[in-house]
Tab-separated table of C-alpha atoms and ligand atoms in Angstrom:
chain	number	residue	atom	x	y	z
R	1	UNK	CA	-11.072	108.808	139.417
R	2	UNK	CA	-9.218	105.884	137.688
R	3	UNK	CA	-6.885	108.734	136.008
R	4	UNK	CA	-5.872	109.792	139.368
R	5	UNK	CA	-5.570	106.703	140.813
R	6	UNK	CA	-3.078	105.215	137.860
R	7	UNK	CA	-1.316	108.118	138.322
R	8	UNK	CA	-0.862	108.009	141.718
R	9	UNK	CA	0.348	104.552	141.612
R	10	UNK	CA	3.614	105.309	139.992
R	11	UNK	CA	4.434	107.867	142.751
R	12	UNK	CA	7.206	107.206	145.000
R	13	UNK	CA	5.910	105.953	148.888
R	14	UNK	CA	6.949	108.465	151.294
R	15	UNK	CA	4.521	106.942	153.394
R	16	UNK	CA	6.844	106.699	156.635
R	17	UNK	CA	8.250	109.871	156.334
R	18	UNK	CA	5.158	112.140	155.802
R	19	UNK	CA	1.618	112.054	156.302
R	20	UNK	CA	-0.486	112.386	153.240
R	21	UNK	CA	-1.832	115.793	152.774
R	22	UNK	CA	-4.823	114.804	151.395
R	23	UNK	CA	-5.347	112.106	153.814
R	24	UNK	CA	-6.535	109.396	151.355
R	25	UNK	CA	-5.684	105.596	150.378
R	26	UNK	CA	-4.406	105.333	146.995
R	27	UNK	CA	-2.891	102.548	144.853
R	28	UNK	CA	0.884	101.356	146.258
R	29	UNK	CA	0.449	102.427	149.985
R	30	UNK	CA	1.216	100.472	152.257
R	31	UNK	CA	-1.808	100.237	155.136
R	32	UNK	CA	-1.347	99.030	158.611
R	33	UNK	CA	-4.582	96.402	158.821
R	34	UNK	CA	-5.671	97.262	162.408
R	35	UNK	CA	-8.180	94.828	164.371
R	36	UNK	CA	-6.979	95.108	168.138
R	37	UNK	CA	-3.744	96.409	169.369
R	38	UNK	CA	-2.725	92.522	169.806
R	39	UNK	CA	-3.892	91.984	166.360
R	40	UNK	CA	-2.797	94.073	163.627
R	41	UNK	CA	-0.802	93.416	160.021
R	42	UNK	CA	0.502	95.078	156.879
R	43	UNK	CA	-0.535	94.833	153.073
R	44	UNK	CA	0.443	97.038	150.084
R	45	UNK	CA	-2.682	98.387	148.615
R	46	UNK	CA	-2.813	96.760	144.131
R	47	UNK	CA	-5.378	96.749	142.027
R	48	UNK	CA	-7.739	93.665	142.306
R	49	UNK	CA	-5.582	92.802	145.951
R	50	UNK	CA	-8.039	90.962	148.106
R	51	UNK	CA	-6.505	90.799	152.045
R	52	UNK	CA	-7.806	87.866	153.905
R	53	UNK	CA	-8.173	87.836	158.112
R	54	UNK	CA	-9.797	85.460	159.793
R	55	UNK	CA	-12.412	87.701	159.953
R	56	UNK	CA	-13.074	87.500	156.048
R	57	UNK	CA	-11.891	88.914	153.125
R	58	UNK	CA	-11.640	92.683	152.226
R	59	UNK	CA	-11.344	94.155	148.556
R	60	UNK	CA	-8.562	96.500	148.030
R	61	UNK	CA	-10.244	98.301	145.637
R	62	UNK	CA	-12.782	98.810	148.165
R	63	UNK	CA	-9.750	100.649	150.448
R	64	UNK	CA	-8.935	103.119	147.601
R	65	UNK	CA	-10.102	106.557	147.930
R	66	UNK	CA	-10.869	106.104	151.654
R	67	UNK	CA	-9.664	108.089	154.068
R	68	UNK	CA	-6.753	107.079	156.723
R	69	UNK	CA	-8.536	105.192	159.430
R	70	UNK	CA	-11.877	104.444	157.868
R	71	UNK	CA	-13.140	101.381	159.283
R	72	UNK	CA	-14.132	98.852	156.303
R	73	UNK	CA	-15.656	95.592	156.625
R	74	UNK	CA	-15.817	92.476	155.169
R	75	UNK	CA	-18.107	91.327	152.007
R	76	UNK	CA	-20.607	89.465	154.823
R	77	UNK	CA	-20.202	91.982	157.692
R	78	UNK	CA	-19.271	90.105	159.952
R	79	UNK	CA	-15.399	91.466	160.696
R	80	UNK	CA	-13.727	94.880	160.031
R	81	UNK	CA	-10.291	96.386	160.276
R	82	UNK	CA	-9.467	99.764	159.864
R	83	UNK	CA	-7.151	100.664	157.684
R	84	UNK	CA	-4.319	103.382	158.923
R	85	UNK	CA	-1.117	105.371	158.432
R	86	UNK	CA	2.202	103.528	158.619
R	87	UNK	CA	4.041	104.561	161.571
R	88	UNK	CA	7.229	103.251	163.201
R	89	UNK	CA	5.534	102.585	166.194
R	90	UNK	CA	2.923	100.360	163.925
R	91	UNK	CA	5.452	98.911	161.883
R	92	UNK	CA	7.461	97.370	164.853
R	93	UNK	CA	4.314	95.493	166.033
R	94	UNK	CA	3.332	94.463	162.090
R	95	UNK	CA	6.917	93.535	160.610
R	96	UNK	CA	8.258	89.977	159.411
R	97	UNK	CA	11.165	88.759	162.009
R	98	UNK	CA	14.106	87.952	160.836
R	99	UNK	CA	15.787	88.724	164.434
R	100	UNK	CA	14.972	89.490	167.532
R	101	UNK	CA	13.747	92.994	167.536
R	102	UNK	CA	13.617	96.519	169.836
R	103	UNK	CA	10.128	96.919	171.093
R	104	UNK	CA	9.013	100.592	171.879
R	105	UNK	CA	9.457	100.837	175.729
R	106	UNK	CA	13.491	100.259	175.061
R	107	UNK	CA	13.243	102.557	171.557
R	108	UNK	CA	11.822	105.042	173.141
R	109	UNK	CA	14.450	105.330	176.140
R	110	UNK	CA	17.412	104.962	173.707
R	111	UNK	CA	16.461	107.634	171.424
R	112	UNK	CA	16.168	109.807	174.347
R	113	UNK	CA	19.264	109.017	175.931
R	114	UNK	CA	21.124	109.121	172.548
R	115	UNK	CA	19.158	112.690	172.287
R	116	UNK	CA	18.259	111.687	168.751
R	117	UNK	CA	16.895	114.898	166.834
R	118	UNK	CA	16.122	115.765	163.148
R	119	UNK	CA	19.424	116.500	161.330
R	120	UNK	CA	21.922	113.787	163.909
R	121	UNK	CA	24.019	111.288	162.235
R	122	UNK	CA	23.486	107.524	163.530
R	123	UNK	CA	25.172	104.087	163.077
R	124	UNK	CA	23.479	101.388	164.034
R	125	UNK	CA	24.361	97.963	164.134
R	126	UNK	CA	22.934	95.412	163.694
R	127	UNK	CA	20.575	96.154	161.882
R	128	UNK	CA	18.378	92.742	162.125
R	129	UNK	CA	14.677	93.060	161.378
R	130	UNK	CA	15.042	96.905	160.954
R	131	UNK	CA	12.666	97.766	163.608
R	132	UNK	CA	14.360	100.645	165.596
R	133	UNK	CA	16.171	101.973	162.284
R	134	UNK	CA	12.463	103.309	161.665
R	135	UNK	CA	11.724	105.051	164.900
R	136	UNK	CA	15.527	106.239	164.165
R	137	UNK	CA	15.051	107.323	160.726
R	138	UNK	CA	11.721	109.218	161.919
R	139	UNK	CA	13.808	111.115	164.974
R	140	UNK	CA	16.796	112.169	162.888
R	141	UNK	CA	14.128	113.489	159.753
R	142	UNK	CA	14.378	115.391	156.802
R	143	UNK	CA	18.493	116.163	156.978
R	144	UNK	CA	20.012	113.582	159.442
R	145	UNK	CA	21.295	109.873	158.186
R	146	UNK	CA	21.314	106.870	159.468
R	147	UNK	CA	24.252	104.394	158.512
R	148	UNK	CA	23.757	101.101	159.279
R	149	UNK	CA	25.614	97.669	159.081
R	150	UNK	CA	24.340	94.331	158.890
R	151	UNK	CA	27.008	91.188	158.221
R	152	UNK	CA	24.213	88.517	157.406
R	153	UNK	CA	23.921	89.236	153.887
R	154	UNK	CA	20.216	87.777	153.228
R	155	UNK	CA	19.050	90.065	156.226
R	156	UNK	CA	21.162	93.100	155.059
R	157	UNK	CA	18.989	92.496	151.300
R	158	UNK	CA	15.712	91.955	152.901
R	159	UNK	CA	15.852	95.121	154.918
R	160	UNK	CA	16.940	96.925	152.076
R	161	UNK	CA	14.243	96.375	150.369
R	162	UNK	CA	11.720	97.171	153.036
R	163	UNK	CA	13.735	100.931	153.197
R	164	UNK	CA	13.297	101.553	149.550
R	165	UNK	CA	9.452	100.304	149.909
R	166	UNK	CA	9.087	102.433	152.414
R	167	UNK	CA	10.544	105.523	150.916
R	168	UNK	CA	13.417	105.476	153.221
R	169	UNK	CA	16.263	105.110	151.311
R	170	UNK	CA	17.331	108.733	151.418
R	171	UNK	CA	17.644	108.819	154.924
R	172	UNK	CA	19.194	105.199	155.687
R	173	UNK	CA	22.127	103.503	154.138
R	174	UNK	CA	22.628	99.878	154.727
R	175	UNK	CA	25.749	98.412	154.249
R	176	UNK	CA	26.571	94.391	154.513
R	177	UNK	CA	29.491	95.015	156.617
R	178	UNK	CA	31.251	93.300	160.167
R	179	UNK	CA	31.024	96.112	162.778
R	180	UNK	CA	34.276	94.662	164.467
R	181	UNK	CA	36.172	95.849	161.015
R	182	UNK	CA	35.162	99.440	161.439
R	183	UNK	CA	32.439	101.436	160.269
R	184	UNK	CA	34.534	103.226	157.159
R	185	UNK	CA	33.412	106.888	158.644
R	186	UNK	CA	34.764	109.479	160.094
R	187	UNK	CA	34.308	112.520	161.770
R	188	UNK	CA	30.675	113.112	160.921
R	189	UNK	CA	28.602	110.875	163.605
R	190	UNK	CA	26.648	112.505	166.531
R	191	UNK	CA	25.151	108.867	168.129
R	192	UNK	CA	25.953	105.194	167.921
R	193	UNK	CA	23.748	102.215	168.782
R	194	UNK	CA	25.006	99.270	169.113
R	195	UNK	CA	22.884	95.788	169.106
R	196	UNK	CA	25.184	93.073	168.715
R	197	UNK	CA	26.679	89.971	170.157
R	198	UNK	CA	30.294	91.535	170.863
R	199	UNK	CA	29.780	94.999	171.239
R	200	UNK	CA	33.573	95.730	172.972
R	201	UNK	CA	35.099	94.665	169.261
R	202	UNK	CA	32.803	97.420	167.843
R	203	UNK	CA	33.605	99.880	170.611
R	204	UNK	CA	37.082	101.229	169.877
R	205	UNK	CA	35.690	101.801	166.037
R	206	UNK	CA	33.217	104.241	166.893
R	207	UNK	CA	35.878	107.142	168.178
R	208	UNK	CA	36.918	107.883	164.852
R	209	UNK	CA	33.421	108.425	163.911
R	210	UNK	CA	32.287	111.002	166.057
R	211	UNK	CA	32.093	114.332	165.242
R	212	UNK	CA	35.415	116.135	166.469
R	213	UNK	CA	33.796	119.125	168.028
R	214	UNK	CA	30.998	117.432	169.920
R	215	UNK	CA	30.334	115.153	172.738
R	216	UNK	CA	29.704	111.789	171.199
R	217	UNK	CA	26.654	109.637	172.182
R	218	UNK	CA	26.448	105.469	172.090
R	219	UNK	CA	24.039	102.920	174.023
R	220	UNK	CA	25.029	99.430	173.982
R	221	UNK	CA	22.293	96.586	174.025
R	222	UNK	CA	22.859	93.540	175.666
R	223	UNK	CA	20.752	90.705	177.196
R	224	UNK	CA	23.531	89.013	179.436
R	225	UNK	CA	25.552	90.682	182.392
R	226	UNK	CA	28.801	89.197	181.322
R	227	UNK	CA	28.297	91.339	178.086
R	228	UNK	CA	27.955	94.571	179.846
R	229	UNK	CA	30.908	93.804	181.740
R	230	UNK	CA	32.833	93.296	178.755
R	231	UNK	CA	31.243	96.785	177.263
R	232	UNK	CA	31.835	98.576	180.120
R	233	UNK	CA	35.497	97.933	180.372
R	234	UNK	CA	36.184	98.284	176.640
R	235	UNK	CA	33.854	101.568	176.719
R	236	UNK	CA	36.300	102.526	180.142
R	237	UNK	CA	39.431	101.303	178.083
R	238	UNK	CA	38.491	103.909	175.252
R	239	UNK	CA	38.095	106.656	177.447
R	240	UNK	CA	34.289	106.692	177.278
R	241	UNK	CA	32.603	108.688	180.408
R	242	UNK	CA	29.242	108.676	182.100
R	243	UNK	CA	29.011	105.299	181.700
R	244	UNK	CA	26.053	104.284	182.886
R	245	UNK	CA	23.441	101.031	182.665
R	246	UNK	CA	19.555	100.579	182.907
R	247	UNK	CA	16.893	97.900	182.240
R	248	UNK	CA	13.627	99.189	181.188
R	249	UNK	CA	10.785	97.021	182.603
R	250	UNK	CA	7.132	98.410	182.080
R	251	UNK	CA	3.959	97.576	183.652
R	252	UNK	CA	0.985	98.200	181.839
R	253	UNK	CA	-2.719	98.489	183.382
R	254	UNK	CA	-5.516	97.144	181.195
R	255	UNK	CA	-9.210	97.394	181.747
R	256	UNK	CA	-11.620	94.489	182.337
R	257	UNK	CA	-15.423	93.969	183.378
R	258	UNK	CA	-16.225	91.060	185.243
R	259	UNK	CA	-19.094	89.188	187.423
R	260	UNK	CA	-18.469	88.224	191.092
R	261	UNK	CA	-20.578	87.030	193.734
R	262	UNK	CA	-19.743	88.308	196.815
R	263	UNK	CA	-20.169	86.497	199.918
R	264	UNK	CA	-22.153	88.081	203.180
R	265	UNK	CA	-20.442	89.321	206.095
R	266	UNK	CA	-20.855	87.561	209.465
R	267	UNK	CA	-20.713	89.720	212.579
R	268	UNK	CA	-20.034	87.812	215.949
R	269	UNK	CA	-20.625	88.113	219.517
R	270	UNK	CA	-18.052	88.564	222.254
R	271	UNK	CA	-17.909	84.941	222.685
R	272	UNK	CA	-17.460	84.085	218.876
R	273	UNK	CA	-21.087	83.278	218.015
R	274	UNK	CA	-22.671	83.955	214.716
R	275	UNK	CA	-25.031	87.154	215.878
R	276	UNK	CA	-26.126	88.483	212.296
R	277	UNK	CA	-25.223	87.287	208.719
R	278	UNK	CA	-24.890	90.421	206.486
R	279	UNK	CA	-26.133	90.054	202.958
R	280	UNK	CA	-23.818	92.404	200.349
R	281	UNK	CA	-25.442	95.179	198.739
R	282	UNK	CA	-23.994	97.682	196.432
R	283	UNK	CA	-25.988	100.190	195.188
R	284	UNK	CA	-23.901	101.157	192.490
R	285	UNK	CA	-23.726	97.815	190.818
R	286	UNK	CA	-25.825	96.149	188.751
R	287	UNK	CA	-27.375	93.286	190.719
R	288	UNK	CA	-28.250	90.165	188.492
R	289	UNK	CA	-31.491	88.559	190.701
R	290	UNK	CA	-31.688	86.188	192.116
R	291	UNK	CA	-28.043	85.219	192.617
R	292	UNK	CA	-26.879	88.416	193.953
R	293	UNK	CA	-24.114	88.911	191.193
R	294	UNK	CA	-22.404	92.107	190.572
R	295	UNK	CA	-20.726	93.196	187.682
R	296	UNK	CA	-17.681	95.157	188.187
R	297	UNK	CA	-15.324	97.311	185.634
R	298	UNK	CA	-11.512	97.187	187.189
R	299	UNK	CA	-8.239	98.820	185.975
R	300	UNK	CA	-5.486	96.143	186.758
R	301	UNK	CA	-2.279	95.941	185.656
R	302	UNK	CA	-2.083	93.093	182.700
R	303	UNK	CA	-1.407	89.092	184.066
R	304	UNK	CA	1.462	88.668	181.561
R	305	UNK	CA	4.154	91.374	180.903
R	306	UNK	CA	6.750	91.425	178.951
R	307	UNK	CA	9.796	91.189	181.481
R	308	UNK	CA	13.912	91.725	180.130
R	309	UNK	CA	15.043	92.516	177.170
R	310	UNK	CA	17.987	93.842	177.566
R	311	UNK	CA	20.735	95.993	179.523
R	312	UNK	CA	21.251	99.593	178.006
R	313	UNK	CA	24.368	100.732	178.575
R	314	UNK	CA	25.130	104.545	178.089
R	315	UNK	CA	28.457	106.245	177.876
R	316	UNK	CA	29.452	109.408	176.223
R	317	UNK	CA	32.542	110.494	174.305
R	318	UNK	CA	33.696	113.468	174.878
R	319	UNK	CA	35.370	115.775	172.857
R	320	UNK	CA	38.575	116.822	174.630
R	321	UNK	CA	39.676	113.288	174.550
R	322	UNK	CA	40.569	114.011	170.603
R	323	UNK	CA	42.508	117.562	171.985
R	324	UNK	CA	45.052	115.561	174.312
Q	1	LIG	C1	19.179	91.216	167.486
Q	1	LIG	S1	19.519	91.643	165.846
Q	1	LIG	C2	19.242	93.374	165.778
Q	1	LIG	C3	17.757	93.725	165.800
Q	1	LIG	C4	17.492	95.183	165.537
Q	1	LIG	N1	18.012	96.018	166.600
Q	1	LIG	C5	15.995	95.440	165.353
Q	1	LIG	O1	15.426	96.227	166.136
Q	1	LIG	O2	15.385	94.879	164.439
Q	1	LIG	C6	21.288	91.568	165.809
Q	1	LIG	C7	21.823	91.589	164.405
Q	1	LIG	O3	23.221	91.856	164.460
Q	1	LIG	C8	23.835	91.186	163.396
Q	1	LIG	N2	25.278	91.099	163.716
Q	1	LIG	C9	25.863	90.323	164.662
Q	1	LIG	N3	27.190	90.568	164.699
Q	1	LIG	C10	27.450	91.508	163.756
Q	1	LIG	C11	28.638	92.180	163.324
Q	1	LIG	N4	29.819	91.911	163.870
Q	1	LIG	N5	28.530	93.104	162.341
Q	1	LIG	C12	27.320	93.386	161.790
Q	1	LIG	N6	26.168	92.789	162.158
Q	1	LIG	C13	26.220	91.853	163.133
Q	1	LIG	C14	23.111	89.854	163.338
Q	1	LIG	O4	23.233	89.252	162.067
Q	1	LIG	C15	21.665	90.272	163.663
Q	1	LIG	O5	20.919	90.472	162.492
């Protein structure tokens, strides 16, 4: 077992690309330590680790030879997390912020919109905590590539890093780079996303990147009106079409159990006098005596949601532009 597990620990992580085939924990994966979906966090899996919750403390060695999702608990029983695969989706929720970063509600609607597929070419930039170049780098899987550009040079190393942890570095190339100088590629790009304080000095950059012989694809993203105005009439300026904007806003439901006590009905006569006081009844709840409390379970949409992020504007290239 030990064999197998030293030997396992010099593999490379492909962790975020595939799903392990045999479907157990081993030495240098990284786990996504699950608790509730508000409370989740990452660790990489090392030989006499020990990852501490508030919960307690868990063993890593304990982890090892489990399979994905088992739920372990703590040396005194009182907490658990279970342990499971690194996804995009989980590693948006789970990843250190350097930057503001795309949630899944706006990932999700870009990467349709930007009809991201396995084998596209991408730019992104910029590329900031590296949370959508993951959902990207999973959409655009095993032949696409993903080129992105990041000018902060501290954030450009840190997410680096996280890519070649993860196994990604294959399928994502980070440059430190200013997007308003020009990406440095040409002719080879099927989709552009940009996430960036000026977008419109990015904009007229991107025509020389997109593949001659197909219509090109970008989304820019942009908390503040003025900024779509400004993208809108640099992406009109460059001959962009189908320029359109949204704002995704969603409105999740949640369920929740709660006591009430309801109060009687009072029926009254034609001249407004009390003729009968109803006490409530409800057969179907669960009547706590004496106090005629019910318990009820209720779907309701959650009391805080998270409102604006950001415009999307879409616009598409298209190819004749190149032929005139
Ligand atoms: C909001 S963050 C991007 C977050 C990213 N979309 C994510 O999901 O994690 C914007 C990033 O753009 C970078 N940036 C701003 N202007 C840039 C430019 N001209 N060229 C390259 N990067 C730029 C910033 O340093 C910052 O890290």
């Amino acid at each position: 077992m030990t064999e197998t597990k030293d030997n396992i620990e010099t593999e490379k992580n492909t962790l975020f690309k595939y799903y392990s085939k045999d479907n157990i924990i081993k030495y240098g994966d990284i786990v996504i330590a699950y608790v509730t979906p508000q409370s989740m966090s990452s660790f990489k899996v090392e030989k006499g680790g020990i990852y501490n919750n508030r919960c307690g403390s868990y063993k890593h060695d304990d982890i090892v030879g489990k399979k994905w999702g088992t739920k372990i608990a703590t040396h005194t029983g009182r907490g658990f997390i279970y342990i499971l695969h690194p996804t995009p989706e989980l590693w948006t929720n789970v990843l250190p912020h350097r930057t503001q970063i795309l949630y899944l509600p706006d990932i999700s609607f870009i990467s349709m919109n930007l009809n991201l597929k396995p084998g596209d070419n991408v730019i992104e930039t910029g590329t900031g905590s590296g949370s959508f170049s993951h959902s990207i780098a999973r959409s655009i899987l095993p032949t696409g590539h993903l080129y992105t550009f990041e000018f902060h040079e501290e954030r450009s190393k840190r997410v680096r890093q996280e890519f070649l942890e993860h196994g990604l570095e294959d399928i994502i190339t980070i440059q430190c780079r200013d997007a308003s100088k020009g990406f440095g590629l040409k002719d080879c790009i099927d989709a552009v996303f940009l996430d960036l304080p000026a977008p419109w000095d990015a904009i007229p950059h991107t025509i020389e990147c997109f593949k001659q012989n197909k219509i090109g694809k970008i989304c820019c993203f942009s908390p503040c009106i003025e900024q779509v105005q400004r993208s809108c009439a640099s992406l009109h300026k460059n001959k962009f079409i189908n320029i359109r904007m949204f704002e995704v806003l969603t409105k999740p439901y949640e369920v929740r159990s709660f006591s009430y006590k309801p109060i009687p009905e009072i029926k009254l006569n034609n001249n407004d006098d009390i003729m009968e006081v109803v006490e409530p009844t409800q057969t179907t709840a669960i009547e706590l005596e004496p106090s005629k409390v019910f318990n009820l379970t209720v779907s309701r949409s959650a009391t805080s949601v998270r409102g604006h992020t950001s415009y999307l504007t879409f616009a598409d290239y298209p190819k004749f532009n190149d032929l005139m």
